[in-house]
PDB file of C-alpha atoms and ligand atoms in Angstrom:
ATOM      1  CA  UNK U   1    -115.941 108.797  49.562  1.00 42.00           C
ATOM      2  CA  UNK U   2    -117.079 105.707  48.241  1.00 47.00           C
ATOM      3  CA  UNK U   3    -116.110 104.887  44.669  1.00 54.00           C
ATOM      4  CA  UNK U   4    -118.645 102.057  44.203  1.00 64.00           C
ATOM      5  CA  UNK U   5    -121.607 104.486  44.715  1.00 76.00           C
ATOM      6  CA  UNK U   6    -123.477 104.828  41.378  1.00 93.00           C
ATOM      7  CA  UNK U   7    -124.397 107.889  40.216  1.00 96.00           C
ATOM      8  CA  UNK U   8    -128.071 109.300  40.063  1.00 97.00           C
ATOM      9  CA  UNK U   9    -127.781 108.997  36.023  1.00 97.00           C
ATOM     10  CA  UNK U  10    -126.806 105.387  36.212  1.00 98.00           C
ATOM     11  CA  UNK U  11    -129.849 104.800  38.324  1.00 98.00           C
ATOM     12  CA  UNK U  12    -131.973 106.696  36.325  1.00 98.00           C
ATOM     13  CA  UNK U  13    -131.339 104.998  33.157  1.00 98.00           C
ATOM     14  CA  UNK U  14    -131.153 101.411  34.496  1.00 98.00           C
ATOM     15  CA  UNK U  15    -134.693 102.333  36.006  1.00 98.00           C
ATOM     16  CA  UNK U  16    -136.158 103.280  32.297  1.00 98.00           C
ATOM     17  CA  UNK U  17    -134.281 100.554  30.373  1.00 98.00           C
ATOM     18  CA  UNK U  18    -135.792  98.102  32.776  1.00 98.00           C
ATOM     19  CA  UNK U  19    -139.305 100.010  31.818  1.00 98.00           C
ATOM     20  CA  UNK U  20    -138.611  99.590  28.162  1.00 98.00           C
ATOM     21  CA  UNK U  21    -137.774  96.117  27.973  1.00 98.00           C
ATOM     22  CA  UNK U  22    -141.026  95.342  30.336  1.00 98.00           C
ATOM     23  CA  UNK U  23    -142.969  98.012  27.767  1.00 98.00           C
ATOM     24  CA  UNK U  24    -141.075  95.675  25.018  1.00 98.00           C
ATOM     25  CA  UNK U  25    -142.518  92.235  26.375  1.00 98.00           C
ATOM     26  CA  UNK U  26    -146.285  94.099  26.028  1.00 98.00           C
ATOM     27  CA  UNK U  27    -145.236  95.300  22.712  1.00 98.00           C
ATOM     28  CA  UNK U  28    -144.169  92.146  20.812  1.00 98.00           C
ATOM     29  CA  UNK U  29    -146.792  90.391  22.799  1.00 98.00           C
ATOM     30  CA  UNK U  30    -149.655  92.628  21.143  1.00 98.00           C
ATOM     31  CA  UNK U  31    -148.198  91.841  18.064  1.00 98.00           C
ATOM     32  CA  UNK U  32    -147.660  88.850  17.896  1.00 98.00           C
ATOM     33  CA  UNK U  33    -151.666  88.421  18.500  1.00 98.00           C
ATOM     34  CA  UNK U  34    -152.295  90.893  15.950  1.00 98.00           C
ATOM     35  CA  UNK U  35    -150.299  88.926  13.543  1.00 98.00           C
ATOM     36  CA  UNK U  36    -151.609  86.172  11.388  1.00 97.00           C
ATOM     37  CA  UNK U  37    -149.118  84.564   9.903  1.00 97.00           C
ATOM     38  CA  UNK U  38    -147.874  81.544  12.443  1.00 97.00           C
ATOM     39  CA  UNK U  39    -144.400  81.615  11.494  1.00 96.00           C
ATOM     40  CA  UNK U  40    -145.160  85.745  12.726  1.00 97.00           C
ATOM     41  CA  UNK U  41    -146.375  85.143  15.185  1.00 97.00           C
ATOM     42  CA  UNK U  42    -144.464  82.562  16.601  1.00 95.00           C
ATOM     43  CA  UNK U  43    -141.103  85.241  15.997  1.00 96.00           C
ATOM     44  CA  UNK U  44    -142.960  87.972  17.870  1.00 97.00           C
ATOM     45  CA  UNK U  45    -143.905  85.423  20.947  1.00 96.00           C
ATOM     46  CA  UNK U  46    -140.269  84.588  21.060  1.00 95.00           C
ATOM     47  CA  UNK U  47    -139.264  88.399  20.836  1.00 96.00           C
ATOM     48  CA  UNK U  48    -141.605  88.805  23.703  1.00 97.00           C
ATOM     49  CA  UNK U  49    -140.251  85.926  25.663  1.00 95.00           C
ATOM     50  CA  UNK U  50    -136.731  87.268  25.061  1.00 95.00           C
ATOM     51  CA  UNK U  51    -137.508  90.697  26.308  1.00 97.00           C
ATOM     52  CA  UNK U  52    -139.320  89.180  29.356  1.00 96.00           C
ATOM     53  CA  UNK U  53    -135.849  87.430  29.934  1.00 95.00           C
ATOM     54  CA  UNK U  54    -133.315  90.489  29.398  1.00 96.00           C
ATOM     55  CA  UNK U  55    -135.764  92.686  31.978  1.00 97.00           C
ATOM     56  CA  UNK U  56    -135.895  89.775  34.642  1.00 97.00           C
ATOM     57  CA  UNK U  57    -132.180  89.896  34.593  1.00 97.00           C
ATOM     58  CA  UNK U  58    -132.313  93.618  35.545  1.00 97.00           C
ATOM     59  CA  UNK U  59    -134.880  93.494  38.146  1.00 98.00           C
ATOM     60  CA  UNK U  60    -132.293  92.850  41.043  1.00 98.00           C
ATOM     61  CA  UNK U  61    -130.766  95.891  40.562  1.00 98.00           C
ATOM     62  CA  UNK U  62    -133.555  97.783  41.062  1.00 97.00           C
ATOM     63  CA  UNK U  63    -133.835  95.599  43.860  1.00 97.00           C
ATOM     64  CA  UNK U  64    -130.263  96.248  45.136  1.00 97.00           C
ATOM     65  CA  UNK U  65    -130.867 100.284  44.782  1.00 97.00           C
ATOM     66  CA  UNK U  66    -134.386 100.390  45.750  1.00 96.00           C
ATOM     67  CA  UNK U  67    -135.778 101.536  42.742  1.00 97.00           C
ATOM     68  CA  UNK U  68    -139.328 101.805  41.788  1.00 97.00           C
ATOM     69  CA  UNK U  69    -140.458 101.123  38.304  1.00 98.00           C
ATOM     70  CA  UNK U  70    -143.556 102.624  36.696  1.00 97.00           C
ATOM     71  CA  UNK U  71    -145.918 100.100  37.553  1.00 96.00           C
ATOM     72  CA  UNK U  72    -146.442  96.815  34.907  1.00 96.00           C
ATOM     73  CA  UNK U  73    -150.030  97.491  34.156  1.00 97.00           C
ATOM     74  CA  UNK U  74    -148.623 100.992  32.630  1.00 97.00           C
ATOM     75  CA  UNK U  75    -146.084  99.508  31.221  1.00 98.00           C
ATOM     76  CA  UNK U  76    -147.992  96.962  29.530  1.00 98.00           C
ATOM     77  CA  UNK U  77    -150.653  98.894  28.228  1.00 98.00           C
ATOM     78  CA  UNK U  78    -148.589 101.403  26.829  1.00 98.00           C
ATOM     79  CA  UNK U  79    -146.853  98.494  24.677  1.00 98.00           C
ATOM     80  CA  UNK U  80    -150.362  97.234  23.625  1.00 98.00           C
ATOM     81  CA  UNK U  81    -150.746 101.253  22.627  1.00 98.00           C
ATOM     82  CA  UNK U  82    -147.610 100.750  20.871  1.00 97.00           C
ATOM     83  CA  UNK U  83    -148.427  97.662  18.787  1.00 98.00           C
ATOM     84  CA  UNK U  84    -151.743  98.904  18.204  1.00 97.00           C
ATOM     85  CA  UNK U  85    -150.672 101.664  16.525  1.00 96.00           C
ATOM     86  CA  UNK U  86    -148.027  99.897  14.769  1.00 95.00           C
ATOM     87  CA  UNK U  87    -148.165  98.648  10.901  1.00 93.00           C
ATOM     88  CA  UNK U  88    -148.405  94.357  10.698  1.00 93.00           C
ATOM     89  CA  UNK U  89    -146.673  94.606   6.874  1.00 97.00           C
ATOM     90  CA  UNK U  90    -143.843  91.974   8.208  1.00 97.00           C
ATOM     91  CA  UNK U  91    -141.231  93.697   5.862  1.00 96.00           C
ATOM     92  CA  UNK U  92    -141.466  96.915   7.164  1.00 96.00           C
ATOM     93  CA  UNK U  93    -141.943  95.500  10.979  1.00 97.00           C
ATOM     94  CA  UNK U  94    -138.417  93.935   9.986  1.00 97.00           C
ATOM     95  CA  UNK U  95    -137.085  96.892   8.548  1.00 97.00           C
ATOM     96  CA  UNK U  96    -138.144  99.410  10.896  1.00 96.00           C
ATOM     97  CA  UNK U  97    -136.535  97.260  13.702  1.00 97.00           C
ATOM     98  CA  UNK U  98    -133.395  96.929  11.901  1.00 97.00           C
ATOM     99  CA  UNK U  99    -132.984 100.584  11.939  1.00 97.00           C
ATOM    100  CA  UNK U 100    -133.804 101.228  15.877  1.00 96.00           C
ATOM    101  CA  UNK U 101    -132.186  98.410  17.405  1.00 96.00           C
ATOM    102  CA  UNK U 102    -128.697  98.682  16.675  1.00 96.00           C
ATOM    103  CA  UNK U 103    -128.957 102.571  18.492  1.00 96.00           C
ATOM    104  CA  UNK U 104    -129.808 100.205  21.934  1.00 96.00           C
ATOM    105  CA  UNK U 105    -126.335  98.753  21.826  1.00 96.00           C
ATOM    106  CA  UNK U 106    -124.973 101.751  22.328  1.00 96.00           C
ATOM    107  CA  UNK U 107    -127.360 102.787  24.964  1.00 97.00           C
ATOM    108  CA  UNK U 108    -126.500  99.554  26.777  1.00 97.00           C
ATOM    109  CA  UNK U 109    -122.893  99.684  26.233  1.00 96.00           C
ATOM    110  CA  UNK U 110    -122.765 103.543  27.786  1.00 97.00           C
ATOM    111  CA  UNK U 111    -125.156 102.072  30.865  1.00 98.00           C
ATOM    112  CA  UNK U 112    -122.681  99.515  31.133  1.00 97.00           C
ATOM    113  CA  UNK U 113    -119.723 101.996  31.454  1.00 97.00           C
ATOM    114  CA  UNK U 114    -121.453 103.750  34.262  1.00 96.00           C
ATOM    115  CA  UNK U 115    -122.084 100.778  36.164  1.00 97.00           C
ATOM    116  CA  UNK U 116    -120.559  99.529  39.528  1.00 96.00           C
ATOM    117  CA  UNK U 117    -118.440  96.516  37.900  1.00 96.00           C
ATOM    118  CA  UNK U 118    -120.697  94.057  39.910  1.00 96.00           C
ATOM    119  CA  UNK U 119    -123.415  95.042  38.148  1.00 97.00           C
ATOM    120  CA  UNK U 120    -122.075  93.832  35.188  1.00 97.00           C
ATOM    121  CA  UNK U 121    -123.079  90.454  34.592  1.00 97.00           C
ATOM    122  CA  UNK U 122    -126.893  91.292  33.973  1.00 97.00           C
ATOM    123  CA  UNK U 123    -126.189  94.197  32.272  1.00 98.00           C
ATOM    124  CA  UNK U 124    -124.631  92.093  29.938  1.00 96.00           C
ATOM    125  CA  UNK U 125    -127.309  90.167  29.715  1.00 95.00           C
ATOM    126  CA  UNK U 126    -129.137  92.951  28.480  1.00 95.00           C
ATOM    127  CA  UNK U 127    -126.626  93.850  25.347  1.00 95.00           C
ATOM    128  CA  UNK U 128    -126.587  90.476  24.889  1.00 95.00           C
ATOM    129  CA  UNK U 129    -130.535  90.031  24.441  1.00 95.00           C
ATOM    130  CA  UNK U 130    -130.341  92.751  21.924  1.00 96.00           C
ATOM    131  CA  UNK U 131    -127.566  91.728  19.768  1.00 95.00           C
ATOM    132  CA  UNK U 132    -129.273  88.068  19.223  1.00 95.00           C
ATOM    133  CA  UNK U 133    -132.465  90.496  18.206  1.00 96.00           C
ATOM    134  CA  UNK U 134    -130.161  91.952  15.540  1.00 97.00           C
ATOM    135  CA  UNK U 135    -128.942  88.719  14.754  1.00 96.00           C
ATOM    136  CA  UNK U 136    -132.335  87.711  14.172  1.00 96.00           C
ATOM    137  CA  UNK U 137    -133.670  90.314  12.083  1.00 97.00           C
ATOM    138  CA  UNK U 138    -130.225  90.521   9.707  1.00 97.00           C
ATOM    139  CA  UNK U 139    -131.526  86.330   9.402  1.00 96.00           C
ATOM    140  CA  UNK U 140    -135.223  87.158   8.807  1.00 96.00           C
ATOM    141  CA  UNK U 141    -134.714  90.025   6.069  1.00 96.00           C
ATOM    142  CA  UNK U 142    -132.077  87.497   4.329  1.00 96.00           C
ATOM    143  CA  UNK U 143    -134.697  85.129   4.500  1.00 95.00           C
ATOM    144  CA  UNK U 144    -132.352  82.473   6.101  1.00 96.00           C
ATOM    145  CA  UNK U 145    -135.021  79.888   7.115  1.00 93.00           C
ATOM    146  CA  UNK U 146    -133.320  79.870  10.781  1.00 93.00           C
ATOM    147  CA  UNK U 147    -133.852  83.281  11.551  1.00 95.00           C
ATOM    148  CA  UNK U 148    -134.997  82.167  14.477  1.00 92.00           C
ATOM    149  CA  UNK U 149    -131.931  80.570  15.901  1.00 91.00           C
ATOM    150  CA  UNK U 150    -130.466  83.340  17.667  1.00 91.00           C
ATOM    151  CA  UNK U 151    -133.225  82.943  19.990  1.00 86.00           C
ATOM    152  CA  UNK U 152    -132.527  79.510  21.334  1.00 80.00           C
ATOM    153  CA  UNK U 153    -130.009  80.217  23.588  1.00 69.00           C
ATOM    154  CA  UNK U 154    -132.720  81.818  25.408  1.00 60.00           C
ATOM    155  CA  UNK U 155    -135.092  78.976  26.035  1.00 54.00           C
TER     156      UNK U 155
HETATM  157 FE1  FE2 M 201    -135.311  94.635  24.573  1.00 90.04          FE
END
């Protein structure tokens, strides 16, 4: 038996995280365009950039386990979908984001606990990606005019 085998749920949910944060990119891309504001839409580009970065860190794991993710032209129109559908008030963007994102911690934290420990290091990546979001929008609904620090470590 080989202990470093991961199981099928592991795979599974490494697959549709990767999916989500690729569906993310599209998501805060769309609104970021839909936006008018500058300061906006400058925070949902770097969102965008920041999701772009937390699902390239994945990708070699679906690499290493030969995993085939729902193609990127899906992906990404489903985000535009998303942010098409989505309100632009800023507040509530803020606000409804504060509510959702800290539940992907967890999510991330559990996929981390399933994974092979050499997996770790860009799974990591991923928590970490979200926690600077969270950082970010605790700054932006305190109106701290840096609220956009926590993204500069991922320039
Ligand atoms: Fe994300």
């Amino acid at each position: 038996m080989n202990s470093d085998r991961p199981t099928d749920q592991y795979l599974k949910t490494l697959k549709l995280y990767y999916e989500e944060e690729v569906e993310g990119e599209a998501y805060f891309a769309k609104l970021s365009e839909r936006l008018q504001d500058p300061d906006h839409k400058e925070k949902m580009h770097l969102m965008a950039l920041v999701e772009n970065y937390a699902a390239a860190a994945v990708e070699p794991l679906l690499q290493k386990y030969d995993l085939t993710p729902r193609c990127a032209e899906e992906l990404r129109v489903s985000g535009h979908a998303q942010a098409q559908n989505s309100s632009i008030d800023w507040a509530q963007l803020i606000s409804g984001m504060q509510k959702t994102f800290p539940g992907y911690i967890g999510d991330f934290e559990r996929l981390e606990a399933m994974a092979p420990p050499a997996d770790l290091p860009p799974l990591k990546v991923l928590t970490a990606h979200e926690i600077a979001a969270i950082d970010f929008l605790e700054k932006e609904a305190n109106g701290d005019p840096d609220s956009g620090a926590p993204f500069l470590l991922w320039d």
